[in-house]
Short mmCIF file of C-alpha atoms in Angstrom, two decimals:
data_model
loop_
_atom_site.label_atom_id
_atom_site.label_comp_id
_atom_site.label_asym_id
_atom_site.label_seq_id
_atom_site.Cartn_x
_atom_site.Cartn_y
_atom_site.Cartn_z
CA MET A 205 -62.39 211.73 48.42
CA ALA A 206 -63.38 214.49 46.03
CA ASP A 207 -65.75 217.26 47.01
CA ILE A 208 -68.92 217.64 44.96
CA PHE A 209 -67.34 220.09 42.52
CA GLU A 210 -64.30 217.90 41.77
CA ALA A 211 -66.53 214.85 41.31
CA LEU A 212 -68.79 216.70 38.87
CA LYS A 213 -65.88 218.19 36.92
CA ASN A 214 -64.36 214.71 36.56
CA ASP A 215 -67.64 213.44 35.12
CA HIS A 216 -67.90 216.43 32.81
CA LYS A 217 -64.51 215.48 31.36
CA VAL A 218 -65.63 211.87 30.83
CA ALA A 219 -68.74 213.03 28.94
CA LYS A 220 -66.73 215.51 26.84
CA ASP A 221 -64.25 212.78 25.90
CA ILE A 222 -67.02 210.42 24.79
CA MET A 223 -68.72 213.19 22.80
CA ARG A 224 -65.43 214.01 21.07
CA VAL A 225 -65.18 210.39 19.90
CA LEU A 226 -68.81 210.31 18.76
CA GLU A 227 -68.54 213.52 16.79
CA ASN A 228 -65.95 211.87 14.57
CA THR A 229 -67.99 208.77 13.76
CA GLU A 230 -69.89 207.88 10.62
CA GLY A 231 -72.93 205.73 9.99
CA ALA A 232 -73.68 202.81 12.25
CA SER A 233 -69.99 202.31 12.98
CA LYS A 234 -68.77 200.15 15.84
CA GLU A 235 -67.45 203.26 17.62
CA ARG A 236 -70.85 204.93 17.45
CA GLN A 237 -72.70 201.79 18.57
CA GLU A 238 -70.35 201.34 21.55
CA ASN A 239 -69.91 204.95 22.64
CA TYR A 240 -73.42 206.38 22.35
CA PRO A 241 -74.85 204.01 24.99
CA LYS A 242 -71.86 204.87 27.22
CA LEU A 243 -72.67 208.57 26.83
CA VAL A 244 -76.35 208.04 27.61
CA ARG A 245 -75.55 206.07 30.76
CA GLU A 246 -72.96 208.64 31.84
CA LEU A 247 -75.20 211.66 31.29
CA LEU A 248 -78.28 210.14 32.92
CA ALA A 249 -76.44 208.76 35.96
CA HIS A 250 -74.63 212.08 36.38
CA ALA A 251 -77.81 214.17 36.06
CA LYS A 252 -79.93 212.07 38.42
CA ALA A 253 -77.19 211.88 41.08
CA GLU A 254 -76.47 215.59 40.73
CA GLU A 255 -80.15 216.45 41.15
CA ARG A 256 -80.42 214.37 44.33
CA THR A 257 -77.25 215.82 45.87
CA LEU A 258 -76.04 219.25 44.74
CA TYR A 259 -79.29 220.61 43.36
CA HIS A 260 -81.30 219.24 46.28
CA ALA A 261 -78.97 221.09 48.68
CA MET A 262 -79.17 224.27 46.58
CA LEU A 263 -82.98 224.15 46.53
CA GLY A 264 -82.84 224.38 50.32
CA SER A 265 -81.44 227.91 50.16
CA ALA A 266 -83.34 230.90 48.80
CA ASP A 267 -80.00 232.25 47.52
CA SER A 268 -79.46 229.31 45.14
CA GLN A 269 -82.95 228.01 44.32
CA ASP A 270 -83.19 229.76 40.95
CA GLU A 271 -79.85 228.35 39.77
CA ALA A 272 -80.79 224.81 40.81
CA THR A 273 -84.22 225.05 39.16
CA HIS A 274 -82.63 226.32 35.95
CA SER A 275 -80.10 223.48 35.90
CA ILE A 276 -82.78 220.85 36.47
CA LYS A 277 -84.71 222.31 33.51
CA GLU A 278 -81.57 221.98 31.37
CA HIS A 279 -81.26 218.32 32.39
CA LYS A 280 -84.78 217.75 31.06
CA GLU A 281 -83.84 219.44 27.77
CA MET A 282 -80.81 217.14 27.49
CA GLU A 283 -82.98 214.08 28.19
CA ASP A 284 -85.36 215.14 25.42
CA ALA A 285 -82.42 215.62 23.03
CA MET A 286 -81.04 212.17 23.96
CA LYS A 287 -84.40 210.61 23.09
CA GLU A 288 -84.33 212.42 19.73
CA VAL A 289 -80.87 211.02 18.98
CA SER A 290 -81.86 207.55 20.16
CA ASP A 291 -84.99 207.59 18.00
CA THR A 292 -82.85 208.27 14.92
CA GLU A 293 -81.18 205.38 13.11
CA MET A 294 -77.42 205.55 13.61
CA SER A 295 -76.93 205.01 9.89
CA SER A 296 -79.18 208.01 9.08
CA SER A 297 -77.68 211.26 7.82
CA GLN A 298 -79.78 212.95 10.55
CA TRP A 299 -78.05 211.17 13.43
CA LEU A 300 -74.93 213.35 13.58
CA PRO A 301 -76.81 216.70 13.37
CA LYS A 302 -79.14 215.56 16.17
CA PHE A 303 -76.17 214.36 18.20
CA ARG A 304 -74.50 217.75 17.71
CA GLU A 305 -77.60 219.46 19.11
CA LEU A 306 -77.32 217.26 22.20
CA LYS A 307 -73.60 217.99 22.42
CA GLU A 308 -74.26 221.75 22.32
CA LEU A 309 -76.81 221.45 25.13
CA VAL A 310 -74.37 219.45 27.24
CA GLU A 311 -71.49 221.84 26.58
CA HIS A 312 -73.66 224.87 27.42
CA HIS A 313 -74.84 223.23 30.63
CA VAL A 314 -71.32 222.23 31.70
CA LYS A 315 -69.89 225.68 31.01
CA GLU A 316 -72.70 227.43 32.85
CA GLU A 317 -72.50 224.99 35.72
CA GLU A 318 -68.74 225.26 36.19
CA GLN A 319 -68.71 229.06 35.81
CA GLU A 320 -71.94 230.09 37.58
CA ILE A 321 -73.76 227.28 39.36
CA PHE A 322 -70.73 226.06 41.29
CA GLU A 323 -70.08 229.62 42.47
CA ALA A 324 -73.67 229.99 43.69
CA ALA A 325 -73.41 226.64 45.47
CA ARG A 326 -70.11 227.52 47.14
CA GLU A 327 -71.78 230.59 48.64
CA VAL A 328 -74.45 228.54 50.40
CA LEU A 329 -72.63 225.26 51.17
CA SER A 330 -69.96 224.84 53.83
CA THR A 331 -66.74 223.00 52.97
CA SER A 332 -67.86 220.03 55.05
CA LYS A 333 -71.20 219.96 53.20
CA GLN A 334 -69.35 220.10 49.85
CA ASN A 335 -67.29 217.06 50.92
CA GLU A 336 -70.36 215.23 52.22
CA LEU A 337 -72.19 215.90 48.94
CA GLY A 338 -69.19 214.58 47.00
CA ALA A 339 -69.41 211.25 48.82
CA MET A 340 -73.20 211.14 48.46
CA TYR A 341 -72.91 211.93 44.76
CA GLU A 342 -70.51 209.03 44.15
CA LYS A 343 -72.91 206.62 45.89
CA GLU A 344 -75.96 207.95 44.04
CA LYS A 345 -74.15 207.76 40.71
CA ALA A 346 -73.14 204.15 41.35
CA VAL A 347 -76.81 203.28 41.93
CA GLU A 348 -77.89 205.20 38.82
CA ASP A 349 -75.20 203.49 36.70
CA LYS A 350 -76.93 200.16 37.29
CA LYS A 351 -80.38 201.27 36.13
CA ASP A 352 -81.94 200.15 32.87
CA ARG A 353 -81.66 202.95 30.31
CA SER A 354 -83.20 201.10 27.37
CA ASP A 355 -85.86 203.79 26.95
CA PHE A 356 -83.02 206.19 26.07
CA LEU A 357 -81.12 203.81 23.79
CA PRO A 358 -81.59 203.02 20.12
#
């Protein structure tokens, strides 16, 4: 079983791969219609599970509270950007620019998380806690994957 950092990195790769496909779509194409809902589900399930596992653990330590609070704020910004994209017709010329704004937010968050947040978490979490959080994350994400996300979809 993966520790929390491996699990999150694996999900980051999944999201990046979906975004790469979406960035090369046009209009209300089949690829866009199939992949955008996948991205929304992936990002929301990932964020909610991450908040209840890694960030929750980090909030318990004064040494990592600021990093966790910052990351949770970035999740909210990504949710707002997802709603903007979802509220835009896929056939609109505005869809791709709005999607690119979302993509930039996600890429910034992932880079910061993998380079800074993980380091802060490693300093306050034991190896056994990292493994425990990895298992908890997978369970939480599975629950989140099943939730209705229609309020975030076009």
